[in-house]
Amino acid sequence: MSSLIGKGLSRRGLLQGASALGASALILPAGLRPARATPQRGGTLRLGLGHGSTSDGLDPALWDQVFVQMLGACLHNYLTVVAADGTLEAEVAESWEASADAATWTFKLRDGVRFHDGARVTAADVAASINHHRGEDSESAAKPIIAPIVEITTDGDDVVIFRLEAGNADFPFIMSDYHLPILPAADGRVNPDAGIGCGPYTLQTFDPGVEATFARFDDYWKDGHAHFDAIALYAIIDAAARQNALMSGEVDVIDRVSLNTVHLLERAPGVKLISVPGTQHYVFPMDSRADPFTDNNIRLAMKYAFDREELVRTILNGYGVVGNDHPIGRSNRFHADDLEQRMYDPDRARFHLREAGVDTLRVQLSAAEAAFNGAVDAAVLVSESAARAGITVDVVREPNDGYWSNVWMQKPFVASYWGGRPTEDWMFSTGYASGATWNETFWEHERFNEMLLQARSELDEALRAEMYAEMQAIVRDEGATVIPVFANYVMAASDRVMTPEVIGANTTLDGFRAIERWWFA
Amino acid sequence: MRQIAVMVGQRLALGLLTLLAISILIFGATELLPGDFAEAVLGQSATPETVAAIRRQLGLDQPFWVRYWAWLSGALQGDFGASLANPDRRVADMIGVRFGNTLFLAGYAAAMAVPLALGLGILAALWRNSVFDRGVNAGALTAISFPEFFVAYVLILWLGQSGWFPTMARVPAGVEMSERLWRTFLPALTLTLVVTAHMMRMTRAAIINLLASPYIEMARLKGVSPLGVITRHALPNAIAPIANVVAINMAYLITGVVVVEVVFVYPGLGQLIVDSVSRRDIAVVQAVALIFAAAYVLLNLAADVVSTLSNPRLLHPR
């Protein structure tokens, strides 16, 4: 041994040699490879989350950020759930079927699903849980997405029938929305603040803005899920504090890793990064009713004036992909793969300016960090790249406070973001359809709106794929939103935390289901 | 002694008026902020109907004076209302634990900072213009010149990452005192470094100021040792300015430590008021602001009582 060291083989070299051996093990034929470790039960998963506020509550109607979304995933189950591969899985519902026009949906409930207080989940509970978000007095953020429901009826204890005002082939996806958990009902009403659900964990303590703790629900119906004995969610708003907590072993998983310092975390021992390209994207909507953005040539000039690759490199530190000016992510079912990728092209931008009959252009871009991390920096980069195309972009730094009520959808050109939606129809009808509440560009396109309705009630998958591809092209070429980047969900975990091979891309933390899909080695 | 009682009584009555004025100010200022609770809580997903529903339910559609009066009449009866965000949680319950946490951290930091500052200030006055004096001054000024979060990160780097002290100062209910002290050591040390300089330099300056007085010269001529001159003759007369600066720093430790709370994930009042202002949760904002104002009123009163007691001329006016 000493002679080896004498020849310059240091301890580090020895370790490198050992890891090289480890690497060779990975290329053995599959039959010889040790099977991927089967999930172990046990341990307390401690999650450090970048959200959480003293005003958080248990009422799902008002949930708005990751802390309460995770709380929902711990406590509750939903009719359906988006699986890690993006398909829809049955949860409280066992199966569902649509009428021929896709306007009536019949959900059959699973047998043997129980609430934490031991009661069976019945059709009446489901109906009351959804009705909680409907009606005149509803305060629910989910009100717009379930507005098309005309009537909810039950047939016995385990059949629920939803009648919609028009066909919607993706309706079961809507039932997976995090606002719509199944709560126990009494006399047709739910008590949203009781903290009882039929999910994998029961609530132990909840201190809003600080922490929430849970213990495994012994009667949880799913096999091979909910491996942890207990869960603890901590609100750690400060990105550096979150990172410190992980590195010093006080939490096991953190979300929202700061992309400014992610390269330091890459080198930290005992920590692994989990980066999932998902549906989350950063956007720069232009008010299509306001001059000069009424002219599609001006909008195209703006789209060509964004240096997308530079934004991915600097704002996202490489943890993302370039966007193609439509809101459908690569992980979506009907993503148009053969649509040409738009790139930075100052000459094309100048061409479209000339088409619009102007030589130069001066616009104001309003941004604040509230829109997304690095929004102000991104706006400054845009003004640099646009300058080379003859467009002067004046960056207006707005206050974070009140950004969504006073700037977004008020000023003509702003920074914003979308968490993305699991289906094309949901995304388009939330943010791009004529008259949609959050149509942030006030964009109206006859053909697009027509096709949106057609595709919604179409049950033939091939036909739908074709229609959604054309709609993506329309939004890309005639829409009023610049969508330069799709940002990955970047999380970090201690080496002890094991994840399945495929991690959900629909939201952060494995579609919020890390708490029941992950385990400790 | 009667004077003291009268003074305390008068000042407390004035303090109540101050609190009333502050409650109007805070209520009005929150009113001037753009947006209200309904818009803030719904954020990007607000729609006109849901905003209106929340306003109706919480009475936010009432005019300003009606809401203020409703709050005030409740507060006068000791009921500070319910949080807008969690109607089930009374403000008093929400604040209770956090107020305890804030007092604990402020007390912990003060217990380290005040003796340290007084001791260093006395020694610096004793050996003024020596290497020690200059060294302590330079050190204290350096610590106060860095922003708090920087001091906090440096301490985390040196003492936290090495595993000696936890970087998250979480204090679960029912932990033992020794563990509680260990868990909150880093934030307390950060605050100590931030407040020591002010008190130390005031102690030094007040004492040095007195050292030129004839009675100090007399004491020296009597043969009293230099340390005796300072502790027995100079310090009692320097108590008034020192008490004032200690009071100001204590008030700061209670009201101004939100940055330290955020860095160390410590659930105190600072974090609560910042959260509540951004959510426009007016009942919580009011209650916390009143606690902060009361802290200033009471600590200043305490400082005045101490300076009166330390000065026989004020205690026995002719």
PDB file of N, CA and C in Angstrom, chain B residues 78-146:
ATOM      1  N   GLY B  78     -60.374  43.987  24.557  1.00  0.00           N
ATOM      2  CA  GLY B  78     -59.351  42.945  24.635  1.00  0.00           C
ATOM      3  C   GLY B  78     -59.453  41.900  23.537  1.00  0.00           C
ATOM      4  N   ASP B  79     -60.332  42.115  22.544  1.00  0.00           N
ATOM      5  CA  ASP B  79     -60.450  41.146  21.463  1.00  0.00           C
ATOM      6  C   ASP B  79     -59.869  41.764  20.196  1.00  0.00           C
ATOM      7  N   PHE B  80     -58.740  41.236  19.768  1.00  0.00           N
ATOM      8  CA  PHE B  80     -58.071  41.830  18.618  1.00  0.00           C
ATOM      9  C   PHE B  80     -58.563  41.246  17.302  1.00  0.00           C
ATOM     10  N   GLY B  81     -59.655  40.508  17.361  1.00  0.00           N
ATOM     11  CA  GLY B  81     -60.256  40.027  16.123  1.00  0.00           C
ATOM     12  C   GLY B  81     -59.640  38.734  15.643  1.00  0.00           C
ATOM     13  N   ALA B  82     -60.094  38.320  14.474  1.00  0.00           N
ATOM     14  CA  ALA B  82     -59.590  37.092  13.877  1.00  0.00           C
ATOM     15  C   ALA B  82     -58.782  37.457  12.655  1.00  0.00           C
ATOM     16  N   SER B  83     -57.814  36.595  12.337  1.00  0.00           N
ATOM     17  CA  SER B  83     -57.048  36.791  11.119  1.00  0.00           C
ATOM     18  C   SER B  83     -57.999  36.670   9.929  1.00  0.00           C
ATOM     19  N   LEU B  84     -57.811  37.538   8.936  1.00  0.00           N
ATOM     20  CA  LEU B  84     -58.664  37.434   7.754  1.00  0.00           C
ATOM     21  C   LEU B  84     -58.435  36.108   7.052  1.00  0.00           C
ATOM     22  N   ALA B  85     -57.174  35.651   7.093  1.00  0.00           N
ATOM     23  CA  ALA B  85     -56.833  34.449   6.340  1.00  0.00           C
ATOM     24  C   ALA B  85     -57.387  33.195   7.005  1.00  0.00           C
ATOM     25  N   ASN B  86     -57.379  33.152   8.329  1.00  0.00           N
ATOM     26  CA  ASN B  86     -57.867  31.983   9.043  1.00  0.00           C
ATOM     27  C   ASN B  86     -58.893  32.420  10.067  1.00  0.00           C
ATOM     28  N   PRO B  87     -60.145  32.545   9.648  1.00  0.00           N
ATOM     29  CA  PRO B  87     -61.152  33.066  10.566  1.00  0.00           C
ATOM     30  C   PRO B  87     -61.258  32.235  11.846  1.00  0.00           C
ATOM     31  N   ASP B  88     -60.748  31.013  11.813  1.00  0.00           N
ATOM     32  CA  ASP B  88     -60.819  30.190  13.014  1.00  0.00           C
ATOM     33  C   ASP B  88     -59.755  30.570  14.043  1.00  0.00           C
ATOM     34  N   ARG B  89     -58.747  31.297  13.606  1.00  0.00           N
ATOM     35  CA  ARG B  89     -57.646  31.569  14.526  1.00  0.00           C
ATOM     36  C   ARG B  89     -57.746  32.994  15.034  1.00  0.00           C
ATOM     37  N   ARG B  90     -57.844  33.156  16.330  1.00  0.00           N
ATOM     38  CA  ARG B  90     -57.860  34.483  16.904  1.00  0.00           C
ATOM     39  C   ARG B  90     -56.448  35.059  16.787  1.00  0.00           C
ATOM     40  N   VAL B  91     -56.396  36.376  16.601  1.00  0.00           N
ATOM     41  CA  VAL B  91     -55.102  37.022  16.456  1.00  0.00           C
ATOM     42  C   VAL B  91     -54.247  36.792  17.701  1.00  0.00           C
ATOM     43  N   ALA B  92     -54.915  36.839  18.864  1.00  0.00           N
ATOM     44  CA  ALA B  92     -54.158  36.690  20.110  1.00  0.00           C
ATOM     45  C   ALA B  92     -53.431  35.344  20.150  1.00  0.00           C
ATOM     46  N   ASP B  93     -54.114  34.264  19.679  1.00  0.00           N
ATOM     47  CA  ASP B  93     -53.457  32.955  19.689  1.00  0.00           C
ATOM     48  C   ASP B  93     -52.305  32.914  18.696  1.00  0.00           C
ATOM     49  N   MET B  94     -52.544  33.552  17.515  1.00  0.00           N
ATOM     50  CA  MET B  94     -51.507  33.528  16.482  1.00  0.00           C
ATOM     51  C   MET B  94     -50.249  34.210  16.980  1.00  0.00           C
ATOM     52  N   ILE B  95     -50.452  35.317  17.701  1.00  0.00           N
ATOM     53  CA  ILE B  95     -49.312  36.133  18.086  1.00  0.00           C
ATOM     54  C   ILE B  95     -48.611  35.551  19.313  1.00  0.00           C
ATOM     55  N   GLY B  96     -49.398  34.901  20.193  1.00  0.00           N
ATOM     56  CA  GLY B  96     -48.855  34.446  21.465  1.00  0.00           C
ATOM     57  C   GLY B  96     -47.499  33.764  21.360  1.00  0.00           C
ATOM     58  N   VAL B  97     -47.447  32.653  20.609  1.00  0.00           N
ATOM     59  CA  VAL B  97     -46.217  31.876  20.538  1.00  0.00           C
ATOM     60  C   VAL B  97     -45.087  32.694  19.927  1.00  0.00           C
ATOM     61  N   ARG B  98     -45.439  33.418  18.864  1.00  0.00           N
ATOM     62  CA  ARG B  98     -44.390  34.171  18.179  1.00  0.00           C
ATOM     63  C   ARG B  98     -43.859  35.305  19.045  1.00  0.00           C
ATOM     64  N   PHE B  99     -44.734  35.936  19.814  1.00  0.00           N
ATOM     65  CA  PHE B  99     -44.294  37.003  20.690  1.00  0.00           C
ATOM     66  C   PHE B  99     -43.332  36.422  21.719  1.00  0.00           C
ATOM     67  N   GLY B 100     -43.677  35.236  22.239  1.00  0.00           N
ATOM     68  CA  GLY B 100     -42.775  34.560  23.167  1.00  0.00           C
ATOM     69  C   GLY B 100     -41.419  34.308  22.518  1.00  0.00           C
ATOM     70  N   ASN B 101     -41.433  33.823  21.270  1.00  0.00           N
ATOM     71  CA  ASN B 101     -40.177  33.565  20.565  1.00  0.00           C
ATOM     72  C   ASN B 101     -39.354  34.832  20.410  1.00  0.00           C
ATOM     73  N   THR B 102     -40.047  35.919  20.024  1.00  0.00           N
ATOM     74  CA  THR B 102     -39.337  37.183  19.828  1.00  0.00           C
ATOM     75  C   THR B 102     -38.727  37.667  21.139  1.00  0.00           C
ATOM     76  N   LEU B 103     -39.506  37.599  22.225  1.00  0.00           N
ATOM     77  CA  LEU B 103     -38.979  38.038  23.523  1.00  0.00           C
ATOM     78  C   LEU B 103     -37.802  37.176  23.940  1.00  0.00           C
ATOM     79  N   PHE B 104     -37.924  35.865  23.688  1.00  0.00           N
ATOM     80  CA  PHE B 104     -36.834  34.964  24.067  1.00  0.00           C
ATOM     81  C   PHE B 104     -35.542  35.345  23.347  1.00  0.00           C
ATOM     82  N   LEU B 105     -35.649  35.531  22.025  1.00  0.00           N
ATOM     83  CA  LEU B 105     -34.447  35.848  21.251  1.00  0.00           C
ATOM     84  C   LEU B 105     -33.883  37.208  21.667  1.00  0.00           C
ATOM     85  N   ALA B 106     -34.783  38.186  21.862  1.00  0.00           N
ATOM     86  CA  ALA B 106     -34.321  39.524  22.266  1.00  0.00           C
ATOM     87  C   ALA B 106     -33.638  39.444  23.629  1.00  0.00           C
ATOM     88  N   GLY B 107     -34.249  38.681  24.552  1.00  0.00           N
ATOM     89  CA  GLY B 107     -33.665  38.547  25.882  1.00  0.00           C
ATOM     90  C   GLY B 107     -32.310  37.849  25.832  1.00  0.00           C
ATOM     91  N   TYR B 108     -32.252  36.796  25.018  1.00  0.00           N
ATOM     92  CA  TYR B 108     -31.004  36.025  24.867  1.00  0.00           C
ATOM     93  C   TYR B 108     -29.896  36.935  24.339  1.00  0.00           C
ATOM     94  N   ALA B 109     -30.207  37.675  23.272  1.00  0.00           N
ATOM     95  CA  ALA B 109     -29.205  38.551  22.671  1.00  0.00           C
ATOM     96  C   ALA B 109     -28.820  39.651  23.658  1.00  0.00           C
ATOM     97  N   ALA B 110     -29.817  40.212  24.367  1.00  0.00           N
ATOM     98  CA  ALA B 110     -29.510  41.288  25.314  1.00  0.00           C
ATOM     99  C   ALA B 110     -28.651  40.764  26.457  1.00  0.00           C
ATOM    100  N   ALA B 111     -28.936  39.537  26.904  1.00  0.00           N
ATOM    101  CA  ALA B 111     -28.160  38.971  28.009  1.00  0.00           C
ATOM    102  C   ALA B 111     -26.699  38.807  27.627  1.00  0.00           C
ATOM    103  N   MET B 112     -26.443  38.600  26.331  1.00  0.00           N
ATOM    104  CA  MET B 112     -25.043  38.541  25.907  1.00  0.00           C
ATOM    105  C   MET B 112     -24.501  39.930  25.622  1.00  0.00           C
ATOM    106  N   ALA B 113     -25.316  40.765  24.955  1.00  0.00           N
ATOM    107  CA  ALA B 113     -24.797  42.018  24.416  1.00  0.00           C
ATOM    108  C   ALA B 113     -24.596  43.075  25.496  1.00  0.00           C
ATOM    109  N   VAL B 114     -25.545  43.206  26.456  1.00  0.00           N
ATOM    110  CA  VAL B 114     -25.452  44.309  27.405  1.00  0.00           C
ATOM    111  C   VAL B 114     -24.215  44.178  28.307  1.00  0.00           C
ATOM    112  N   PRO B 115     -23.998  43.028  28.983  1.00  0.00           N
ATOM    113  CA  PRO B 115     -22.787  42.921  29.790  1.00  0.00           C
ATOM    114  C   PRO B 115     -21.519  43.087  28.965  1.00  0.00           C
ATOM    115  N   LEU B 116     -21.549  42.498  27.756  1.00  0.00           N
ATOM    116  CA  LEU B 116     -20.374  42.602  26.890  1.00  0.00           C
ATOM    117  C   LEU B 116     -20.100  44.059  26.544  1.00  0.00           C
ATOM    118  N   ALA B 117     -21.145  44.789  26.153  1.00  0.00           N
ATOM    119  CA  ALA B 117     -20.969  46.174  25.735  1.00  0.00           C
ATOM    120  C   ALA B 117     -20.519  47.038  26.915  1.00  0.00           C
ATOM    121  N   LEU B 118     -21.166  46.850  28.091  1.00  0.00           N
ATOM    122  CA  LEU B 118     -20.780  47.662  29.233  1.00  0.00           C
ATOM    123  C   LEU B 118     -19.346  47.347  29.650  1.00  0.00           C
ATOM    124  N   GLY B 119     -19.034  46.060  29.713  1.00  0.00           N
ATOM    125  CA  GLY B 119     -17.685  45.665  30.120  1.00  0.00           C
ATOM    126  C   GLY B 119     -16.636  46.238  29.181  1.00  0.00           C
ATOM    127  N   LEU B 120     -16.846  46.044  27.875  1.00  0.00           N
ATOM    128  CA  LEU B 120     -15.870  46.546  26.909  1.00  0.00           C
ATOM    129  C   LEU B 120     -15.809  48.061  26.953  1.00  0.00           C
ATOM    130  N   GLY B 121     -16.975  48.710  27.135  1.00  0.00           N
ATOM    131  CA  GLY B 121     -16.996  50.173  27.176  1.00  0.00           C
ATOM    132  C   GLY B 121     -16.209  50.691  28.364  1.00  0.00           C
ATOM    133  N   ILE B 122     -16.387  50.059  29.537  1.00  0.00           N
ATOM    134  CA  ILE B 122     -15.659  50.496  30.743  1.00  0.00           C
ATOM    135  C   ILE B 122     -14.163  50.288  30.560  1.00  0.00           C
ATOM    136  N   LEU B 123     -13.793  49.099  30.031  1.00  0.00           N
ATOM    137  CA  LEU B 123     -12.374  48.818  29.830  1.00  0.00           C
ATOM    138  C   LEU B 123     -11.761  49.770  28.803  1.00  0.00           C
ATOM    139  N   ALA B 124     -12.551  50.066  27.763  1.00  0.00           N
ATOM    140  CA  ALA B 124     -12.032  50.978  26.735  1.00  0.00           C
ATOM    141  C   ALA B 124     -11.833  52.371  27.314  1.00  0.00           C
ATOM    142  N   ALA B 125     -12.727  52.774  28.228  1.00  0.00           N
ATOM    143  CA  ALA B 125     -12.564  54.090  28.857  1.00  0.00           C
ATOM    144  C   ALA B 125     -11.350  54.076  29.781  1.00  0.00           C
ATOM    145  N   LEU B 126     -11.192  52.945  30.472  1.00  0.00           N
ATOM    146  CA  LEU B 126     -10.057  52.824  31.407  1.00  0.00           C
ATOM    147  C   LEU B 126      -8.733  52.908  30.657  1.00  0.00           C
ATOM    148  N   TRP B 127      -8.647  52.177  29.579  1.00  0.00           N
ATOM    149  CA  TRP B 127      -7.391  52.176  28.805  1.00  0.00           C
ATOM    150  C   TRP B 127      -7.574  52.957  27.524  1.00  0.00           C
ATOM    151  N   ARG B 128      -8.159  54.137  27.621  1.00  0.00           N
ATOM    152  CA  ARG B 128      -8.482  54.851  26.390  1.00  0.00           C
ATOM    153  C   ARG B 128      -7.231  55.175  25.596  1.00  0.00           C
ATOM    154  N   ASN B 129      -7.410  55.155  24.281  1.00  0.00           N
ATOM    155  CA  ASN B 129      -6.350  55.402  23.303  1.00  0.00           C
ATOM    156  C   ASN B 129      -5.249  54.355  23.323  1.00  0.00           C
ATOM    157  N   SER B 130      -5.483  53.262  24.034  1.00  0.00           N
ATOM    158  CA  SER B 130      -4.502  52.186  23.991  1.00  0.00           C
ATOM    159  C   SER B 130      -4.799  51.296  22.782  1.00  0.00           C
ATOM    160  N   VAL B 131      -3.946  50.295  22.595  1.00  0.00           N
ATOM    161  CA  VAL B 131      -4.171  49.336  21.509  1.00  0.00           C
ATOM    162  C   VAL B 131      -5.502  48.622  21.752  1.00  0.00           C
ATOM    163  N   PHE B 132      -5.795  48.274  23.024  1.00  0.00           N
ATOM    164  CA  PHE B 132      -7.037  47.588  23.356  1.00  0.00           C
ATOM    165  C   PHE B 132      -8.238  48.428  22.933  1.00  0.00           C
ATOM    166  N   ASP B 133      -8.208  49.715  23.321  1.00  0.00           N
ATOM    167  CA  ASP B 133      -9.313  50.623  23.008  1.00  0.00           C
ATOM    168  C   ASP B 133      -9.541  50.667  21.503  1.00  0.00           C
ATOM    169  N   ARG B 134      -8.459  50.864  20.769  1.00  0.00           N
ATOM    170  CA  ARG B 134      -8.595  50.973  19.315  1.00  0.00           C
ATOM    171  C   ARG B 134      -9.068  49.653  18.710  1.00  0.00           C
ATOM    172  N   GLY B 135      -8.533  48.582  19.232  1.00  0.00           N
ATOM    173  CA  GLY B 135      -8.926  47.260  18.708  1.00  0.00           C
ATOM    174  C   GLY B 135     -10.410  47.003  18.924  1.00  0.00           C
ATOM    175  N   VAL B 136     -10.899  47.246  20.154  1.00  0.00           N
ATOM    176  CA  VAL B 136     -12.312  46.997  20.452  1.00  0.00           C
ATOM    177  C   VAL B 136     -13.204  47.891  19.605  1.00  0.00           C
ATOM    178  N   ASN B 137     -12.807  49.156  19.493  1.00  0.00           N
ATOM    179  CA  ASN B 137     -13.584  50.085  18.669  1.00  0.00           C
ATOM    180  C   ASN B 137     -13.661  49.629  17.226  1.00  0.00           C
ATOM    181  N   ALA B 138     -12.516  49.289  16.689  1.00  0.00           N
ATOM    182  CA  ALA B 138     -12.476  48.871  15.289  1.00  0.00           C
ATOM    183  C   ALA B 138     -13.331  47.624  15.095  1.00  0.00           C
ATOM    184  N   GLY B 139     -13.197  46.664  16.035  1.00  0.00           N
ATOM    185  CA  GLY B 139     -13.963  45.419  15.909  1.00  0.00           C
ATOM    186  C   GLY B 139     -15.451  45.668  15.956  1.00  0.00           C
ATOM    187  N   ALA B 140     -15.878  46.489  16.933  1.00  0.00           N
ATOM    188  CA  ALA B 140     -17.308  46.737  17.093  1.00  0.00           C
ATOM    189  C   ALA B 140     -17.867  47.488  15.890  1.00  0.00           C
ATOM    190  N   LEU B 141     -17.090  48.471  15.407  1.00  0.00           N
ATOM    191  CA  LEU B 141     -17.575  49.232  14.255  1.00  0.00           C
ATOM    192  C   LEU B 141     -17.651  48.356  13.013  1.00  0.00           C
ATOM    193  N   THR B 142     -16.691  47.434  12.879  1.00  0.00           N
ATOM    194  CA  THR B 142     -16.744  46.522  11.740  1.00  0.00           C
ATOM    195  C   THR B 142     -18.013  45.689  11.787  1.00  0.00           C
ATOM    196  N   ALA B 143     -18.302  45.141  12.992  1.00  0.00           N
ATOM    197  CA  ALA B 143     -19.471  44.264  13.111  1.00  0.00           C
ATOM    198  C   ALA B 143     -20.758  45.015  12.796  1.00  0.00           C
ATOM    199  N   ILE B 144     -20.844  46.282  13.228  1.00  0.00           N
ATOM    200  CA  ILE B 144     -22.090  47.020  13.012  1.00  0.00           C
ATOM    201  C   ILE B 144     -22.197  47.509  11.575  1.00  0.00           C
ATOM    202  N   SER B 145     -21.061  47.612  10.885  1.00  0.00           N
ATOM    203  CA  SER B 145     -21.093  48.161   9.529  1.00  0.00           C
ATOM    204  C   SER B 145     -21.552  47.144   8.503  1.00  0.00           C
ATOM    205  N   PHE B 146     -21.354  45.867   8.785  1.00  0.00           N
ATOM    206  CA  PHE B 146     -21.853  44.857   7.847  1.00  0.00           C
ATOM    207  C   PHE B 146     -23.351  44.729   8.009  1.00  0.00           C
TER     208      PHE B 146
END
